Amino acid sequence: MRQFSVLIKPASSVCNLKCKYCFYNDISSLRDIKSYGKMTSETTYKMIDNIFKSVEEGDYLTLAFQGGEPTIDGLDYFQTLVDYVEKKTKSINVSYSIQTNGTLITDEWCKFFKKYNFLVGLSIDGPKEFHDQGRVTWLQKGSYDKVIHTKQLFDLYSIEYNVLTVLSKEIARHPNEIFDFLLQEKIEYVQFIPCLEDFNLCNSHLYNLTPELFSSFYDCLIDRWLKELEKKHYLSIKLFDDIFNLFVKGQETACGMLGRCQIQFVIEADGSVFPCDFYVLDDYYLGNITELTLAQLSAQPKAWEFIFSKKSESLKCGTCPYQKMCGNGCKRMNKTMYVSEDGTFCGYQHVLDTFTSKIPQIILHLNKIIQSSEINQYD
């Protein structure tokens, strides 16, 4: 049994928000075609057909949806796709996920997500004063009120969701306020996504993270997180989960964790396929999913070129004790969370130093939580 995952952009780069730091707006502005419009039914059917040609009975397949804003394509699109998948006779374990800005979600969307067990990534950048700084409409109005209403709907309908927070300069400077917000809103799963520097200097913004801010943010977070563990409350912070899985369980649970690029199969609305969401650029075009299977796409010369392309390496990497466990990290985030401009400091190394020193303490608290839950089952 094998695992496959594809990332589908049914509405391309189209979005009803104009977030000030949007990395995909930057990427799409560098292509000959900024937006591929909305995915047609014909493209959808051919896409599913060719995806299924690469999977075998018993395999696991995740269909993930992103944008732009994927819900712009409408609920009918998603119902059509799910119905077509369910007509397939090949016995595949299919799961669904979607990342949304949350501003277009209704009760009907919630019923659909619940029925088909969608895992939802909901973008919330902390409290209103932080969220509304960057996540704005085309009229420059904040979107917090709509998004927090969607969170309340998800709670009401028991939708499985994670909160996605862009870790910008401003948010990184206020870790306590962000952590307080997580507790206040009873958020149990959160991923902090480092705010990237633009490819296109013409789109330059003031939100991109630095390695120094990356490390100082997580320094504060880990202390707060451990205090919650002591109270037998486990708050899932994606980076902490990933580091724990790697150093304790020997499992790689995040792309690029060991510095190796993998083909992610990012599918644009016209069927064009690219190897990574950070590199949906003309130079990295692999082919079209309506014409090629996943196996054929992964065998394209451009795919191998992407996987083995050389990453930047600083002198600090050569002396780093975590070099084998990092492999210079994700090449798209090298200026964001790794080595500083002067080459003297690595934010990720600092976070690893702090986290690994606390692993015995973390394991102790986790065991107490597990024992407590086992006891509660029989109360």
XYZ file of C-alpha atoms in Angstrom:
379
model
C 0.000 0.000 0.000
C 1.266 3.446 -1.013
C 0.339 7.014 -0.230
C -0.313 9.696 -2.829
C -1.197 13.356 -2.431
C -2.086 16.020 -4.970
C -2.784 19.708 -4.439
C -5.534 21.078 -6.679
C -6.158 24.764 -7.388
C -9.704 24.721 -8.811
C -9.909 28.529 -8.965
C -6.235 29.119 -9.785
C -4.934 32.344 -8.184
C -8.382 33.971 -8.026
C -9.227 35.195 -4.527
C -11.812 37.443 -2.915
C -9.163 38.743 -0.488
C -6.025 40.711 -1.262
C -3.740 39.734 1.594
C -0.775 42.062 1.758
C 1.817 39.269 1.989
C 0.232 36.637 -0.319
C 3.032 34.471 -1.717
C 0.790 33.026 -4.427
C -0.136 36.440 -5.745
C 3.599 37.063 -6.055
C 4.245 33.740 -7.814
C 1.343 34.048 -10.248
C 2.421 37.586 -11.194
C 5.646 36.130 -12.614
C 3.914 33.688 -14.986
C 2.844 34.357 -18.544
C -0.673 33.506 -17.345
C -1.472 34.891 -13.899
C -4.754 33.000 -13.483
C -5.964 29.864 -15.253
C -9.576 30.625 -14.338
C -11.869 27.974 -12.909
C -11.424 24.263 -13.508
C -13.995 22.876 -15.948
C -15.878 19.612 -15.502
C -14.013 18.125 -18.476
C -10.629 18.928 -16.912
C -11.835 17.591 -13.569
C -12.906 14.234 -15.002
C -9.693 13.763 -16.983
C -7.648 14.773 -13.925
C -9.338 12.165 -11.713
C -9.015 9.521 -14.447
C -5.263 10.025 -14.773
C -4.709 10.222 -11.021
C -6.484 6.874 -10.616
C -4.317 5.316 -13.334
C -1.294 5.790 -11.050
C -2.824 4.297 -7.892
C -3.511 0.672 -7.083
C -6.057 -1.196 -4.991
C -5.579 -0.419 -1.307
C -3.505 2.744 -1.856
C -4.184 5.956 0.049
C -4.928 9.119 -1.900
C -5.347 12.631 -0.501
C -6.998 15.237 -2.699
C -6.186 18.650 -1.232
C -7.627 21.938 -2.468
C -6.024 25.355 -2.269
C -5.939 28.654 -4.114
C -6.216 31.533 -4.478
C -9.434 30.758 -2.668
C -10.746 27.344 -3.734
C -14.321 27.893 -2.513
C -14.725 30.540 -5.232
C -15.262 27.630 -7.630
C -18.514 26.914 -5.807
C -19.964 23.968 -3.925
C -21.256 22.398 -7.143
C -17.688 21.911 -8.381
C -16.694 19.988 -5.266
C -19.875 17.897 -5.263
C -19.267 16.997 -8.917
C -15.688 15.963 -8.175
C -16.587 13.864 -5.126
C -19.438 12.168 -7.007
C -17.074 11.272 -9.850
C -14.481 9.859 -7.441
C -17.119 7.716 -5.757
C -18.091 6.198 -9.110
C -14.593 4.775 -9.507
C -14.554 1.015 -9.079
C -10.917 0.793 -7.989
C -10.787 0.391 -4.205
C -8.759 3.410 -3.089
C -8.763 5.047 0.349
C -9.554 8.642 -0.623
C -9.459 11.544 1.831
C -10.074 15.247 1.263
C -8.651 18.466 2.652
C -9.066 22.129 1.806
C -7.366 25.370 2.780
C -9.679 28.379 2.905
C -9.679 31.997 4.021
C -13.081 31.243 5.553
C -14.964 34.260 4.244
C -17.353 32.392 1.915
C -18.290 29.463 4.151
C -22.001 28.828 4.801
C -24.028 26.132 6.546
C -24.217 24.285 3.217
C -20.424 24.173 2.991
C -20.237 22.855 6.560
C -22.730 20.080 5.825
C -20.696 19.109 2.781
C -17.380 19.096 4.691
C -18.944 16.993 7.434
C -20.511 14.492 5.048
C -17.261 13.809 3.218
C -14.922 14.187 6.210
C -12.929 17.106 4.833
C -9.997 18.268 6.942
C -10.089 22.064 6.725
C -7.198 24.481 7.065
C -8.717 27.767 8.224
C -6.557 30.880 7.904
C -6.660 33.037 11.037
C -3.805 35.382 11.867
C -4.482 35.628 15.584
C -6.610 38.336 17.245
C -8.510 40.897 15.188
C -5.844 43.606 15.483
C -3.251 41.304 13.869
C -5.482 39.427 11.440
C -6.957 42.595 9.928
C -3.527 44.114 9.288
C -2.740 41.698 6.478
C -5.861 39.699 5.606
C -7.906 42.343 3.863
C -10.474 42.558 1.086
C -9.881 44.309 -2.226
C -11.393 47.376 -0.538
C -8.751 47.067 2.211
C -11.259 46.056 4.863
C -10.369 43.442 7.475
C -11.811 39.933 7.211
C -11.576 38.835 10.854
C -15.281 39.024 11.714
C -16.280 36.770 8.811
C -13.492 34.287 9.541
C -14.221 33.981 13.238
C -17.882 33.380 12.342
C -16.735 30.507 10.116
C -14.704 29.083 12.993
C -17.850 29.155 15.115
C -19.719 27.311 12.347
C -16.987 24.665 12.219
C -17.268 24.209 15.976
C -21.044 23.973 15.707
C -20.904 21.334 12.978
C -17.921 19.500 14.544
C -15.832 20.045 11.420
C -12.246 18.806 11.748
C -10.042 21.840 11.186
C -6.576 23.253 11.771
C -5.827 26.929 12.099
C -3.200 28.295 9.700
C -1.441 31.467 10.812
C 1.021 33.360 8.653
C 4.019 34.078 10.866
C 4.792 37.621 9.769
C 7.212 40.062 11.372
C 4.445 41.675 13.389
C 2.943 38.440 14.665
C 6.396 37.060 15.539
C 6.892 40.066 17.820
C 3.781 39.176 19.868
C 4.005 35.466 20.778
C 2.177 35.832 24.091
C -0.794 37.582 22.521
C -0.958 34.884 19.834
C -0.783 32.057 22.380
C -3.428 33.721 24.555
C -5.672 33.869 21.484
C -5.230 30.148 20.826
C -6.283 29.349 24.380
C -9.141 31.846 24.368
C -10.589 30.436 21.132
C -9.925 26.824 22.210
C -7.858 26.172 19.107
C -6.256 22.731 19.385
C -4.303 22.519 16.116
C -2.250 25.354 14.648
C 0.397 25.700 11.974
C 2.512 28.838 11.777
C 3.524 29.442 8.162
C 6.665 31.600 7.822
C 5.936 34.722 5.791
C 8.119 34.516 2.690
C 10.139 37.134 0.926
C 8.728 37.785 -2.556
C 10.292 36.368 -5.699
C 9.178 39.533 -7.474
C 10.886 42.535 -5.916
C 8.197 44.783 -7.430
C 5.726 43.105 -5.051
C 7.974 43.610 -2.034
C 6.210 43.876 1.334
C 7.203 44.550 4.920
C 5.830 41.338 6.431
C 8.519 38.756 5.624
C 10.001 36.910 8.578
C 13.674 36.805 9.629
C 15.569 33.934 11.293
C 16.006 36.038 14.432
C 12.258 36.679 14.783
C 11.469 33.072 13.896
C 13.576 31.803 16.789
C 12.473 34.389 19.343
C 8.807 33.633 18.579
C 9.245 29.906 19.146
C 11.435 30.498 22.220
C 8.455 32.099 23.940
C 5.971 29.624 22.501
C 7.751 26.537 23.773
C 7.695 27.818 27.359
C 3.964 28.549 27.156
C 3.353 25.228 25.402
C 5.175 23.270 28.125
C 3.098 24.937 30.821
C -0.014 23.681 29.042
C 1.478 20.187 28.866
C 2.013 20.317 32.617
C -1.732 20.962 32.917
C -2.332 17.860 30.736
C -3.495 20.017 27.855
C -1.937 19.103 24.509
C -2.011 21.935 21.994
C -0.769 20.711 18.626
C 1.743 23.179 17.166
C 2.832 21.780 13.802
C 6.533 22.595 14.045
C 6.805 21.073 17.521
C 4.962 17.957 16.337
C 7.275 17.643 13.339
C 10.476 18.042 15.374
C 9.257 15.552 17.985
C 8.309 13.033 15.301
C 11.702 13.375 13.643
C 13.956 13.254 16.706
C 11.943 10.825 18.838
C 10.054 8.632 16.368
C 12.356 8.924 13.363
C 9.427 10.019 11.174
C 9.545 12.776 8.552
C 6.131 14.438 8.784
C 6.752 17.685 6.901
C 7.940 18.399 3.375
C 11.585 19.481 3.303
C 12.182 18.488 6.933
C 15.378 16.691 5.956
C 16.243 19.147 3.220
C 14.966 16.882 0.457
C 12.531 18.227 -2.120
C 9.694 15.978 -3.221
C 7.268 16.239 -6.123
C 3.968 17.481 -4.666
C 1.875 17.463 -7.863
C 0.361 20.932 -7.692
C -2.438 21.039 -10.275
C -3.602 24.370 -11.655
C -7.140 25.008 -12.911
C -6.284 24.171 -16.528
C -4.584 20.904 -15.517
C -1.009 22.241 -15.588
C 1.169 20.462 -13.033
C 4.080 21.866 -11.019
C 6.367 20.194 -8.446
C 5.794 22.478 -5.456
C 3.346 25.137 -4.315
C 6.272 27.542 -3.863
C 7.374 27.028 -7.479
C 4.227 27.180 -9.611
C 6.232 29.035 -12.232
C 6.560 28.532 -15.975
C 10.148 27.268 -15.604
C 8.932 24.380 -13.440
C 6.022 23.207 -15.593
C 5.914 19.376 -15.679
C 3.029 18.754 -18.076
C -0.764 18.507 -17.963
C -2.703 16.050 -15.796
C -5.332 15.663 -18.533
C -2.622 14.130 -20.757
C -0.198 12.437 -18.332
C -0.486 10.221 -15.262
C 1.240 10.993 -11.959
C 3.904 8.417 -12.766
C 4.592 10.027 -16.161
C 4.704 13.516 -14.633
C 7.182 12.469 -11.937
C 9.445 11.027 -14.628
C 9.716 14.321 -16.542
C 13.229 15.858 -16.753
C 11.921 19.021 -15.078
C 10.871 16.956 -12.061
C 14.366 15.529 -11.629
C 15.869 18.952 -12.188
C 13.725 20.337 -9.382
C 14.500 17.517 -6.954
C 18.268 17.725 -7.435
C 18.660 21.463 -7.868
C 21.416 22.790 -5.624
C 20.428 24.700 -2.520
C 22.271 27.588 -0.974
C 24.542 26.613 1.908
C 26.282 28.818 4.421
C 29.519 28.146 6.252
C 27.432 27.700 9.385
C 25.690 24.668 7.863
C 28.991 22.776 7.650
C 29.545 23.009 11.398
C 25.925 22.563 12.470
C 25.259 19.517 14.717
C 21.862 19.087 13.060
C 23.118 19.125 9.486
C 22.091 15.520 8.828
C 18.681 16.119 10.396
C 18.100 19.296 8.397
C 20.025 19.057 5.131
C 19.996 22.858 4.843
C 16.196 22.837 5.109
C 13.600 24.088 2.640
C 15.283 26.131 -0.090
C 12.322 28.513 -0.344
C 12.612 29.452 3.328
C 16.372 29.909 3.568
C 16.119 33.663 4.253
C 13.060 33.325 6.448
C 13.872 30.802 9.186
C 17.389 29.539 8.620
C 20.716 31.394 8.369
C 20.787 35.163 8.859
C 22.095 37.587 6.236
C 25.511 37.864 7.919
C 25.788 34.070 8.214
C 26.336 34.080 11.975
C 22.945 32.874 13.216
C 20.473 30.138 12.259
C 16.943 30.490 13.621
C 16.093 26.844 13.051
C 19.262 25.646 14.778
C 18.357 27.770 17.787
C 14.834 26.322 17.892
C 16.233 22.785 17.657
C 18.666 23.497 20.502
C 15.831 24.711 22.692
C 13.337 21.989 21.783
C 15.673 18.974 21.916
C 16.934 20.022 25.346
C 13.359 19.714 26.602
C 12.477 16.376 24.972
C 12.788 14.351 28.236
C 10.448 16.810 29.927
C 8.039 16.670 26.972
C 7.948 12.853 26.994
C 7.281 12.839 30.738
C 4.283 15.155 30.351
C 2.956 13.273 27.312
C 3.072 9.984 29.223
C 1.063 11.550 32.039
C -1.526 12.774 29.526
C -1.759 9.294 27.989
C -2.092 7.628 31.395
C -4.737 10.145 32.430
C -6.780 9.532 29.277
C -6.587 5.761 29.829
C -7.832 6.175 33.388
C -10.670 8.462 32.276
C -11.879 5.822 29.823
C -12.732 3.552 32.723
C -14.097 6.170 35.149
